[in-house]
Short mmCIF file of C-alpha atoms in Angstrom, two decimals:
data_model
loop_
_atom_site.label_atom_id
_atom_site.label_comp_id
_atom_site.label_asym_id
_atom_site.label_seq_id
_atom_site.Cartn_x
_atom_site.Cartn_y
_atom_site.Cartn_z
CA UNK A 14 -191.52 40.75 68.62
CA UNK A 15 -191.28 40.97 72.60
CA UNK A 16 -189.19 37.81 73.05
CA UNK A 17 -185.33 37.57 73.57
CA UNK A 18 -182.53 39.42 71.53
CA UNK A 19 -179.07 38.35 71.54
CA UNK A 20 -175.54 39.69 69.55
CA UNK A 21 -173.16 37.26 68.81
CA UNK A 22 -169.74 38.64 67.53
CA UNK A 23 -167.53 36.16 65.94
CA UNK A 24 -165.77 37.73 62.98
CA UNK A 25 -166.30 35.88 59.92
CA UNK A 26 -168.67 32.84 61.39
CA UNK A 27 -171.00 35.55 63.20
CA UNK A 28 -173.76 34.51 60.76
CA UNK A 29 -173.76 31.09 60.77
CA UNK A 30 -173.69 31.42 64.71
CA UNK A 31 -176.66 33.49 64.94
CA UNK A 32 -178.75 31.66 62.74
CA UNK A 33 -177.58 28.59 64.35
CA UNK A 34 -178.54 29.46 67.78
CA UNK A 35 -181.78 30.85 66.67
CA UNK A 36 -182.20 27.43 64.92
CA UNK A 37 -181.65 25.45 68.82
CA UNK A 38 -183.84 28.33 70.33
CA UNK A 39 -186.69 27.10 68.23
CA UNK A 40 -185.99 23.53 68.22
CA UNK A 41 -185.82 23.39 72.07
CA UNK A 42 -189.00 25.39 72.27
CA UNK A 43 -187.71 28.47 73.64
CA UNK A 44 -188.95 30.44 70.64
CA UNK A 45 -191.52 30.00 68.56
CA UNK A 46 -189.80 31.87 65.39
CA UNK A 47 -187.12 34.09 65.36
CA UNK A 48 -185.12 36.97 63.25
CA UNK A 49 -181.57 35.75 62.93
CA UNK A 50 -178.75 36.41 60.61
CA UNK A 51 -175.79 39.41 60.32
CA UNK A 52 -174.83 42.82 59.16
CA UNK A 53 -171.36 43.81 58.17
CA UNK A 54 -170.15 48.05 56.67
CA UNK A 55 -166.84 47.65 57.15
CA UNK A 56 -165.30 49.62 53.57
CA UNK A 57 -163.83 52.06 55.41
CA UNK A 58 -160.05 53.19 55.79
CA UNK A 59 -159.31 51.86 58.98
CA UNK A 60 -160.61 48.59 57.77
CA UNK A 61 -158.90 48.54 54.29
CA UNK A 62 -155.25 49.52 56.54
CA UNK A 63 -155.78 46.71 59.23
CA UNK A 64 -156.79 43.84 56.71
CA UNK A 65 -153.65 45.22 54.04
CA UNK A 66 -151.63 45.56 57.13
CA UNK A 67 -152.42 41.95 57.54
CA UNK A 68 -151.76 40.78 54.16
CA UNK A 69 -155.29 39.20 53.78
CA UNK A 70 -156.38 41.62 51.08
CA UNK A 71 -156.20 40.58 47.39
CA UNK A 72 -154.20 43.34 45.72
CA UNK A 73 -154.44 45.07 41.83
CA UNK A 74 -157.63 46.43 40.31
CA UNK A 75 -158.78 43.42 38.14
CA UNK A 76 -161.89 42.50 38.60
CA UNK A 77 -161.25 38.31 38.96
CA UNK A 78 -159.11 39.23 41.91
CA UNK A 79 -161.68 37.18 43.99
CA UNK A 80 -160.79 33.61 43.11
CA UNK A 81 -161.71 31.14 46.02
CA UNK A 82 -159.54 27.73 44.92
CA UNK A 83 -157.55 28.95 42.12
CA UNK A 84 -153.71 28.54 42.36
CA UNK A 85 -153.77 32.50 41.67
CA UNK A 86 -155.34 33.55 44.33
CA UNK A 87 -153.87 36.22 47.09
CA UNK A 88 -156.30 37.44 49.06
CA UNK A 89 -159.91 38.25 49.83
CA UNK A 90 -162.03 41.53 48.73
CA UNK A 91 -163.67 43.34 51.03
CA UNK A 92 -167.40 43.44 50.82
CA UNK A 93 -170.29 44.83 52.77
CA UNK A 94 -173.75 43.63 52.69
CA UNK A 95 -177.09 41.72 55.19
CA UNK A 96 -178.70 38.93 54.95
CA UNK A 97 -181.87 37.63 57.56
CA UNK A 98 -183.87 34.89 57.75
CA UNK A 99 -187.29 34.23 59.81
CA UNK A 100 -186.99 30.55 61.11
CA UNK A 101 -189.75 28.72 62.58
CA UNK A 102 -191.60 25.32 63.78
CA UNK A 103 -192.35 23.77 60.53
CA UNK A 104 -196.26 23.17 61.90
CA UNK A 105 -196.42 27.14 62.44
CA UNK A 106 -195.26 27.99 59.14
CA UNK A 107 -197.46 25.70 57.45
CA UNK A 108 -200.44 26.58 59.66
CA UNK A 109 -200.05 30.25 59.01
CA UNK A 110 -199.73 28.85 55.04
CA UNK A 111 -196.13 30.45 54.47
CA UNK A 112 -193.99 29.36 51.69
CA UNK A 113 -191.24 27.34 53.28
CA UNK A 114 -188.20 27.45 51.08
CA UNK A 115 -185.80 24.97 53.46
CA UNK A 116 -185.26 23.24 56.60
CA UNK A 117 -182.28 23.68 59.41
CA UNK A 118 -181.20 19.84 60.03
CA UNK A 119 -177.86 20.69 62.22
CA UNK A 120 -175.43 23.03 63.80
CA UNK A 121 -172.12 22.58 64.43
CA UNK A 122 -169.19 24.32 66.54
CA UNK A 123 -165.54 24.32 67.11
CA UNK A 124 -162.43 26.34 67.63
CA UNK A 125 -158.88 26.12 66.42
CA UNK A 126 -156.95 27.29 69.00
CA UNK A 127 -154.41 27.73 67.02
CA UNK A 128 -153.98 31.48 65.83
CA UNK A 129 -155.98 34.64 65.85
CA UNK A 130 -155.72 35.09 62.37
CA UNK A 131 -154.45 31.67 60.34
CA UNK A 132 -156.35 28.61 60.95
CA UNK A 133 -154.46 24.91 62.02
CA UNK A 134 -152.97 23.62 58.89
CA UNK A 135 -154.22 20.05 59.91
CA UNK A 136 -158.15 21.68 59.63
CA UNK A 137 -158.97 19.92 62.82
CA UNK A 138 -161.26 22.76 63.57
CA UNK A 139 -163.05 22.70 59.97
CA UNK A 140 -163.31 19.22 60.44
CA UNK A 141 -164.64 19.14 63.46
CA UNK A 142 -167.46 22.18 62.92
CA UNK A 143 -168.70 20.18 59.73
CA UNK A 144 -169.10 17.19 61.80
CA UNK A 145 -170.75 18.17 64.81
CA UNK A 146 -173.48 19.74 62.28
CA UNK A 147 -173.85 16.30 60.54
CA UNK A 148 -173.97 14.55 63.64
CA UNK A 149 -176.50 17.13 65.57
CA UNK A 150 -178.69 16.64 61.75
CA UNK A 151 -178.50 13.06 62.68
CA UNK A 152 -177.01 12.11 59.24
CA UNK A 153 -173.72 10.82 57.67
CA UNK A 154 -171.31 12.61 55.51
CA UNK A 155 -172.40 10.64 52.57
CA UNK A 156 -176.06 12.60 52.83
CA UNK A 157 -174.41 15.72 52.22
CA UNK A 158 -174.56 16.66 48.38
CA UNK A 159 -173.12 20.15 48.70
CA UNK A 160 -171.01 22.73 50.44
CA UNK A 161 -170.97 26.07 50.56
CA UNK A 162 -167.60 26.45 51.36
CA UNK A 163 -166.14 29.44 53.14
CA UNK A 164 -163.24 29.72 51.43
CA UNK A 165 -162.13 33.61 50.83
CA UNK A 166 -159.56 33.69 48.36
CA UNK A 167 -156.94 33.40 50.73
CA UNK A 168 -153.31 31.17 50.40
CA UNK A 169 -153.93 29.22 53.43
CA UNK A 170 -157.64 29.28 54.36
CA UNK A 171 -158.58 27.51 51.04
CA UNK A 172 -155.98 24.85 51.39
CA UNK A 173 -157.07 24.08 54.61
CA UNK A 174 -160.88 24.26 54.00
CA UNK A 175 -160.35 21.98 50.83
CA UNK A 176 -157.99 19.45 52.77
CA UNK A 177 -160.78 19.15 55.68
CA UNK A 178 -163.32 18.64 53.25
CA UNK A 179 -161.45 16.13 51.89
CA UNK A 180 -160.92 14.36 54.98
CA UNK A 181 -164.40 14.77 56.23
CA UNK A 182 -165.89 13.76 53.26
CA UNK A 183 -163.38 10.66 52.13
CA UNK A 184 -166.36 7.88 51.07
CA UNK A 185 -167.79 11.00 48.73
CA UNK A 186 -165.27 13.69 48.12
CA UNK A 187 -165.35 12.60 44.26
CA UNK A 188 -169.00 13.29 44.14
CA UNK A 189 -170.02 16.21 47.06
CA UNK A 190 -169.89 19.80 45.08
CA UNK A 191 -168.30 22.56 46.73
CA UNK A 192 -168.27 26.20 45.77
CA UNK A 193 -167.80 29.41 47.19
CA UNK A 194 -169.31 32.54 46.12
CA UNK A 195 -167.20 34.78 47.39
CA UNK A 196 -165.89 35.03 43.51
CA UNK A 197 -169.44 36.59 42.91
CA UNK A 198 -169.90 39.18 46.08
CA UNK A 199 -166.87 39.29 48.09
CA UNK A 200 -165.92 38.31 51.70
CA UNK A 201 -168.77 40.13 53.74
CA UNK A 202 -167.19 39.18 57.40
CA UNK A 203 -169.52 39.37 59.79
CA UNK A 204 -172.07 38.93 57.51
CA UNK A 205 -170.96 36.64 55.51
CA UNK A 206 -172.44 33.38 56.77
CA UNK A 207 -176.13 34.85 56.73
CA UNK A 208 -175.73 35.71 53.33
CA UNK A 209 -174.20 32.40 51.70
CA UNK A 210 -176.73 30.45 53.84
CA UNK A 211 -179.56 32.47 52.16
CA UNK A 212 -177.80 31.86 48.82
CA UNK A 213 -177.91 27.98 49.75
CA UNK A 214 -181.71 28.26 50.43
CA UNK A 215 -181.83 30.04 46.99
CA UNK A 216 -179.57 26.54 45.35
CA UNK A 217 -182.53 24.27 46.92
CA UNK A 218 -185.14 26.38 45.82
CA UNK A 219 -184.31 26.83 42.52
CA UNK A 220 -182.28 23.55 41.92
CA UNK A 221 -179.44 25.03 40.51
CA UNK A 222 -175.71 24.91 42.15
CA UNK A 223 -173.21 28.18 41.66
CA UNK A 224 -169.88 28.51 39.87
CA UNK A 225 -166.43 29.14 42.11
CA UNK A 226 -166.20 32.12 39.96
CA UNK A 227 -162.59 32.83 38.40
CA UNK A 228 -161.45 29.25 39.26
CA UNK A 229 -159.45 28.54 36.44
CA UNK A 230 -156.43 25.75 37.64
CA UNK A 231 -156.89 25.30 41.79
CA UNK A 232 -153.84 23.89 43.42
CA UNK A 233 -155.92 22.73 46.20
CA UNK A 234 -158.48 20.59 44.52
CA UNK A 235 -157.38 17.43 43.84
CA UNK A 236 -160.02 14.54 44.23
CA UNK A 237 -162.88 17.42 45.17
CA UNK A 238 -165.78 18.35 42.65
CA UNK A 239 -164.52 22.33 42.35
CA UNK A 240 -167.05 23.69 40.52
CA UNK A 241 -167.02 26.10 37.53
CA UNK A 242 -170.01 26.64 35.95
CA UNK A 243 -173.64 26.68 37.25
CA UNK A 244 -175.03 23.33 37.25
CA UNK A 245 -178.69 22.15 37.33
CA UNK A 246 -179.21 19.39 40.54
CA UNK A 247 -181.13 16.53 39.65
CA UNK A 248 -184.32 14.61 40.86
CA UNK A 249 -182.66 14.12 44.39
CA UNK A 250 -183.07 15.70 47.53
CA UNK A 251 -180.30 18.37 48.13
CA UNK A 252 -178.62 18.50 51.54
CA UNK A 253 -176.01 20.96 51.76
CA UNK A 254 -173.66 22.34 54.49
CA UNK A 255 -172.89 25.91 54.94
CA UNK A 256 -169.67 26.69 56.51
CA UNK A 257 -168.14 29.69 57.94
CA UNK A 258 -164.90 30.35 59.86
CA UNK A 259 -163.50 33.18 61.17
CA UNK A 260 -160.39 34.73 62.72
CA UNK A 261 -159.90 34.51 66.64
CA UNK A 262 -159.92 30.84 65.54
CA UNK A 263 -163.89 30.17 65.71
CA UNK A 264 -166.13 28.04 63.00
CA UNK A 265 -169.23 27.53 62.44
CA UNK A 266 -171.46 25.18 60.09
CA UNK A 267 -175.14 24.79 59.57
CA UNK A 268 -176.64 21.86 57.87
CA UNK A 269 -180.17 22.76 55.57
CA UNK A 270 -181.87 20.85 53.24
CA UNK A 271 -184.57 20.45 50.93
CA UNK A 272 -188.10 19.76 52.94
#
């Protein structure tokens, strides 16, 4: 543990960041392995004023307030939680006999420049971070057969997530299935994109595809595959694409699939 540490700090897509420049470390060869991933206690007053003060907190005390893609939702709850991964050289893993539960194909980066706090209704930026990971993975859009979608429950950030997707993913958007589980655990900020990646490595290792929890009519899903139940994936290798954005206008996505 005497090589290089690094802090990234990028709201919302902090996660995604770190594990994607751990993944680049390792593939260039200037680590061997590495720690990566995010940490986020944040359920605190100050944070509960700034966020309310902002209007980006879901308000009432049901517990469905979390309801990424439904026509009902207002909002994102605040969550708190960690999530780290150990990636590696595939030949060290498997020399050292580990159990290797997925592979890193891409990375991708953008930024709005739009807004500190509401991303460009076009979803240039979404677009573009989805992208760049496909492209760096050295595959098309029609390889990918799921995403993890960020969306928080929010008015605007899940009608421009879902329109991007739609866009990036025209020759498939019938068949790609995209869920968020923020439904299940919340929006953990910074450490958000650590934990829905791990989740993702959990969908390929156990073959099975999460619910958008509390989706019950979306108003942003027309021509998408919005989940809302678990479903099993079949007989087919499952590339999916993790995506997180967060405010100051950054995003971040991370292509993994099934070795």
């Amino acid at each position: 543990m005497l090589g290089g540490v690094e802090s990234t700090s990028t709201a919302c897509a902090t996660g995604v960041h770190c594990i994607g420049n751990a993944f680049r470390a390792v593939r260039h060869g200037y680590a061997r392995r590495a720690l990566a991933g995010s940490a986020e206690s944040c359920v605190n007053p100050i944070s509960l004023a700034g966020f309310h003060r902002m209007r980006a907190l879901a308000t009432g005390d049901s517990p469905q307030v979390s309801r990424p893609f439904d026509n009902k939702r207002s909002g994102f709850v605040l969550s708190e939680g960690v999530g780290l991964l150990l990636m590696e050289r595939l030949e060290d893993a498997q020399k050292r006999g580990a159990n290797v539960l997925a592979e890193v194909l891409g990375y991708g980066i953008s930024s709005d420049a739009y807004h500190i706090s509401s991303p460009d209704p076009s979803g240039i930026g979404a677009q573009l971070s989805m992208q760049r990971a496909i492209e760096d993975a050295k595959l098309k859009s029609e390889d990918i057969n799921y995403v993890n979608a960020h969306a928080t429950s929010t008015p605007a950030g899940d009608s421009v997530e879902a329109d991007a997707i739609r866009n990036r993913f025209s020759a498939n958007q019938h068949s790609i299935a995209v869920s968020s589980i923020k439904g299940h655990i919340g929006h953990l900020l910074g450490a958000a994109g650590s934990v829905e990646t791990i989740a993702t490595v959990g969908c390929i290792r156990d073959r099975k595809l999460p619910a958008n929890l509390n989706l019950e009519q979306s108003d942003v899903g027309e021509k998408l595959n919005l989940l809302t139940q678990t479903v099993d994936w079949p007989d087919k290798r499952l590339i999916a694409i993790v995506n997180s954005f967060g405010f100051g206008a950054t995003n971040a996505s991370l292509v993994v699939g099934e070795i």
